[in-house]
Tab-separated table of C-alpha atoms in Angstrom:
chain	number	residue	atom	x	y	z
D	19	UNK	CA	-24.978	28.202	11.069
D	20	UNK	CA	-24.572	28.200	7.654
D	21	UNK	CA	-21.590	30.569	7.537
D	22	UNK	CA	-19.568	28.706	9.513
D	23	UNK	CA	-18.192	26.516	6.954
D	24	UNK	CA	-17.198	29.299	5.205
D	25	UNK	CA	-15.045	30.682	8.147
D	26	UNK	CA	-13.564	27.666	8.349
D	27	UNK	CA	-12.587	27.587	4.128
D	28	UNK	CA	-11.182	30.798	4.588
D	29	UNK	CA	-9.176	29.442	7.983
D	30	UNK	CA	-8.235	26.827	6.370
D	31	UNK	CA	-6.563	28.500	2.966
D	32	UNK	CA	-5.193	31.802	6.136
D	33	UNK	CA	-3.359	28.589	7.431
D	34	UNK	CA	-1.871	27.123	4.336
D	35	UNK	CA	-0.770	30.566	3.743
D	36	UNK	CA	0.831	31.297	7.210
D	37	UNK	CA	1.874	27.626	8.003
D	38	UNK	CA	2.393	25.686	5.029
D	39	UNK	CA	0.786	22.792	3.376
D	40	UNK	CA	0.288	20.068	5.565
D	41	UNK	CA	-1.349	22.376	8.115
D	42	UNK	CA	-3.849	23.698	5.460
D	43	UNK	CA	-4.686	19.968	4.550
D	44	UNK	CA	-5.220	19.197	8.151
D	45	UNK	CA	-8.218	21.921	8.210
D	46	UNK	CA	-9.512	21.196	4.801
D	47	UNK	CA	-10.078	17.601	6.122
D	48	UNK	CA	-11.390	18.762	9.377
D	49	UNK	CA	-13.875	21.016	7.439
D	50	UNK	CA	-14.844	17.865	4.956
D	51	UNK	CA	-15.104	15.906	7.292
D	52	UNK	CA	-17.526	18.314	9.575
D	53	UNK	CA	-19.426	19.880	7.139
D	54	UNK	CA	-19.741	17.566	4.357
D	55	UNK	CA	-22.143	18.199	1.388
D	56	UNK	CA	-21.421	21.635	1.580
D	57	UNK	CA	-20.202	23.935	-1.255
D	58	UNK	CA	-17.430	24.654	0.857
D	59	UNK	CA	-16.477	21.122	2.052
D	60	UNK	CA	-16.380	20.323	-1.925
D	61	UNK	CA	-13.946	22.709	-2.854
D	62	UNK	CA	-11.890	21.784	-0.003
D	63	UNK	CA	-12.177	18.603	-0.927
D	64	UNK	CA	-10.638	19.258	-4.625
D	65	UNK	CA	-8.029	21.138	-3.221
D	66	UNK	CA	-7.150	18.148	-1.214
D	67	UNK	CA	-7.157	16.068	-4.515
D	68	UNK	CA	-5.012	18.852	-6.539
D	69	UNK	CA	-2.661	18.617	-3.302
D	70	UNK	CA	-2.475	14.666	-3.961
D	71	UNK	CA	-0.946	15.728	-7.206
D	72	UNK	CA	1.125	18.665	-6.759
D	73	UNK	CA	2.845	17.077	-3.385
D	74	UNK	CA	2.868	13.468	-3.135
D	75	UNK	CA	4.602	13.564	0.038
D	76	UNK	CA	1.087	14.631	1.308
D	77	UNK	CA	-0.973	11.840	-0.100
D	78	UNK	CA	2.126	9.726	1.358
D	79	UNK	CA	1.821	10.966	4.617
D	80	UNK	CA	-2.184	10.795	4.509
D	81	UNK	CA	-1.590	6.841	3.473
D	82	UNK	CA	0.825	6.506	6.166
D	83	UNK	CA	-1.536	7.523	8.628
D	84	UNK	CA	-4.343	5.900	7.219
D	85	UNK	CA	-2.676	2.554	7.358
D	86	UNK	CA	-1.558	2.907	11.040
D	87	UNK	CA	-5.334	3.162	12.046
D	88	UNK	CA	-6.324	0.168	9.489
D	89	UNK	CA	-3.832	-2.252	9.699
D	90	UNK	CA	-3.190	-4.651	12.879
D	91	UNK	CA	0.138	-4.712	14.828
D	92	UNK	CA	2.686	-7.123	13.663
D	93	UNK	CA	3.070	-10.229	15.167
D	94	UNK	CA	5.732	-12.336	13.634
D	95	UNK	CA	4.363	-15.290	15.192
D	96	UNK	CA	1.206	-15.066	13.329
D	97	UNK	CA	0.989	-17.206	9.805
D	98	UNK	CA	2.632	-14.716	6.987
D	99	UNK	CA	2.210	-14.132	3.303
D	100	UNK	CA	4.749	-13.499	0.344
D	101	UNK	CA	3.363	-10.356	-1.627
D	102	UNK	CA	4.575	-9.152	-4.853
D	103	UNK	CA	3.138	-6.145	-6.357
D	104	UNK	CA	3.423	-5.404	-9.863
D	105	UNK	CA	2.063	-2.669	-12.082
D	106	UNK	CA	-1.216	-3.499	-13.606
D	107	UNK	CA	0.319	-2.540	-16.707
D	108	UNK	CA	2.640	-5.584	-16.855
D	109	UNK	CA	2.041	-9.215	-17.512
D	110	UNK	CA	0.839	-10.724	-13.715
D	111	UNK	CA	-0.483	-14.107	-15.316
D	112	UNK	CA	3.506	-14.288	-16.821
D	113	UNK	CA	4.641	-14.021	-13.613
D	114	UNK	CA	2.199	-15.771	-11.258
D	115	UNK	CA	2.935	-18.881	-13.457
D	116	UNK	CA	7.008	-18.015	-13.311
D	117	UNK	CA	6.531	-18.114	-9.384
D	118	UNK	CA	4.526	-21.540	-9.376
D	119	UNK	CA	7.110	-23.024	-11.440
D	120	UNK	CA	9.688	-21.478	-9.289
D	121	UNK	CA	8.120	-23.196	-6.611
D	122	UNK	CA	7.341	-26.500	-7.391
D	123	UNK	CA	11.102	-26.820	-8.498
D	124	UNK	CA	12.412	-25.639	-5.260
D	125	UNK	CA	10.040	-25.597	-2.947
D	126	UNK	CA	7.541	-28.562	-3.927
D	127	UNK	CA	7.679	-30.104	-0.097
D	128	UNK	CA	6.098	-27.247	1.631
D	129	UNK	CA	2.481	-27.357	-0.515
D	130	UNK	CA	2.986	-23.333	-1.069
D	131	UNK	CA	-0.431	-21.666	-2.885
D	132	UNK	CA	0.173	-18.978	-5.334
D	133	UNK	CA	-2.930	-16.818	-6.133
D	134	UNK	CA	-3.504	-13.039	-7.512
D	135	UNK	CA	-5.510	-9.494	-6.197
D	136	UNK	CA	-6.474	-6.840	-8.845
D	137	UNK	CA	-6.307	-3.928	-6.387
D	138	UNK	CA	-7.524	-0.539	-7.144
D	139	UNK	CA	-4.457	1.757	-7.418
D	140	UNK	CA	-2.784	0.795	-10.755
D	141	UNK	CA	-1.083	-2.345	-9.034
D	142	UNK	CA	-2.079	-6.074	-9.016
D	143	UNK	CA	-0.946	-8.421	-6.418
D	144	UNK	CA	0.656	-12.154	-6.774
D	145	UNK	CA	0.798	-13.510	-3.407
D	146	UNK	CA	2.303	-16.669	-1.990
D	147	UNK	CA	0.707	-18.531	0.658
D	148	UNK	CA	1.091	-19.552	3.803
D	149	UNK	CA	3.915	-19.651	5.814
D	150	UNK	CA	4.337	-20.155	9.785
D	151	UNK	CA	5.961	-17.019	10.860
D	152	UNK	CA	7.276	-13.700	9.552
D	153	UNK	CA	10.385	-15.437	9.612
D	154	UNK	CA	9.573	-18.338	6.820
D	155	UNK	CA	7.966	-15.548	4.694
D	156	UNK	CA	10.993	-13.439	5.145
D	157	UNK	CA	13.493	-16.217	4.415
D	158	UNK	CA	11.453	-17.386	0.698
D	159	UNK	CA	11.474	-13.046	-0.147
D	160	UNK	CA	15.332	-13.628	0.307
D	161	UNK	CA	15.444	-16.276	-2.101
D	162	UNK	CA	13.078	-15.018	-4.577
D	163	UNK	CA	15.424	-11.350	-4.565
D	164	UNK	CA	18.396	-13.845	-5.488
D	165	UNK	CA	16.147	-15.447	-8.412
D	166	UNK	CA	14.620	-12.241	-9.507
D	167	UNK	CA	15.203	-12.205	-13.169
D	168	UNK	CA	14.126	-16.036	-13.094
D	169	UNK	CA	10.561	-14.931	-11.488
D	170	UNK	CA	10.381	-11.199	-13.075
D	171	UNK	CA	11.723	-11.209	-16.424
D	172	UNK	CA	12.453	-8.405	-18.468
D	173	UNK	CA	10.412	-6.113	-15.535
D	174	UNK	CA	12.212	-3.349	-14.390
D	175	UNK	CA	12.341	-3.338	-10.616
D	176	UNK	CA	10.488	0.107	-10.896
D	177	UNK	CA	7.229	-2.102	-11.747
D	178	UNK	CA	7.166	-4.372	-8.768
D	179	UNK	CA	7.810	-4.028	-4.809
D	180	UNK	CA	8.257	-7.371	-2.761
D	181	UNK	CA	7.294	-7.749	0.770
D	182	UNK	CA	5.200	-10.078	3.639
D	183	UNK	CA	2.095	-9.562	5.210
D	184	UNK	CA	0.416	-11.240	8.252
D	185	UNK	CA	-2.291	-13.010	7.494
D	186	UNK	CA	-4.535	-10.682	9.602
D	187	UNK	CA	-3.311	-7.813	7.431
D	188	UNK	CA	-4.016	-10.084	3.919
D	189	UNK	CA	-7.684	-10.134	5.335
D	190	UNK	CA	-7.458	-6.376	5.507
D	191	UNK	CA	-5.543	-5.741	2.174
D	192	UNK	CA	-8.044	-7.925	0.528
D	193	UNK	CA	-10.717	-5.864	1.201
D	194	UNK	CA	-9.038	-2.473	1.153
D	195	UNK	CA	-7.344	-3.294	-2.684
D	196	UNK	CA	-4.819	-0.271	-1.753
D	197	UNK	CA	-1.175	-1.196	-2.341
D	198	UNK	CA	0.586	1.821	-1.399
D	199	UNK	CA	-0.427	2.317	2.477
D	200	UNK	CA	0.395	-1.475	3.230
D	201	UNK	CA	3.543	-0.979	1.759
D	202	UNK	CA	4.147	1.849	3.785
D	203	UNK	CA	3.045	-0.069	6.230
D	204	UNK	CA	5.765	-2.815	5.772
D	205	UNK	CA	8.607	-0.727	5.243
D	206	UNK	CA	7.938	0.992	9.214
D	207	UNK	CA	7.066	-2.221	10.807
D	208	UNK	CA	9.120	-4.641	8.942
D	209	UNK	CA	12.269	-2.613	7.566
D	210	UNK	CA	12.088	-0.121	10.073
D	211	UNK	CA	11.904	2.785	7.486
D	212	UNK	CA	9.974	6.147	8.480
């Protein structure tokens, strides 16, 4: 029936009006994601995007969800990786080679890999590989949040976000080039932040 996607605009913008925000983004993406190539499912889908502006406590929430269904549980056991994110509009060659120099002076005996990901959301990733457990990973973080001005520079600790990743979740990262939802990710399952 072609009107019902219009109902279900109009539903959707009644329930943003009666119940706030997050409930009117919950039927917008219902109604993109049932009626999609429809006039209607496009201008639910731009309010969506203006909402990703206006309130990014939404898009937060959206990415917080999203990365619950994407990424794997964490299993500290599992082999771990050292990620440091930095804004793509800072130096990440400058400080991948500061981090491989910090770690062939200190920690030369365990072989340790440095190697970068250009992700897709304004951030580029420097990652140091592999260690045993979460553990290992979480001890060399430690030591590099001593060191920081050694590895970082001049970077204001706006620009860059530390944290580990199982290697299971790399694999994912890799291919998903989104910073934000792992990290999101890391600070509930890791840091035990909601």
């Amino acid at each position: 029936d072609p009107l019902l996607p219009k109902f279900k605009y109009i539903r959707a913008l009644a329930t943003g009006s009666l119940l706030g925000k997050e409930e009117m983004k919950v039927a917008l993406d219902s109604l993109i994601a049932q009626h999609p190539g429809t006039e209607e499912s496009q201008q639910a889908l731009e309010i969506v995007d203006y909402m990703y502006v206006e309130y990014p406590e939404i898009k937060e929430a959206a990415q917080a969800a999203e990365a619950e269904e994407v990424y794997a549980s964490v299993d500290s056991t599992q082999e771990h990786y050292f990620l440091l994110a930095l804004r793509s509009d800072e130096n990440v060659n400058q400080v991948s080679f500061n981090l491989l120099n910090y770690n062939l002076d200190y920690f030369n005996q365990y072989n340790l890999e440095v190697g970068e990901i250009e992700l897709t959301d304004s951030y580029n990733m420097v990652f140091v590989s592999i260690f045993n457990n979460a553990e290992g990973a979480a001890r060399y973080q430690q030591v590099i949040e001593e060191n920081i001005q050694e590895i970082m520079g001049g970077i204001p600790p706006a620009k860059f976000r530390m944290m580990i990743i199982s290697a299971e979740n790399f694999g994912i990262l890799s291919e998903e080039k989104e910073f934000n939802p792992y990290y999101l990710f890391y600070l509930k399952h890791y840091l035990g932040q909601e």
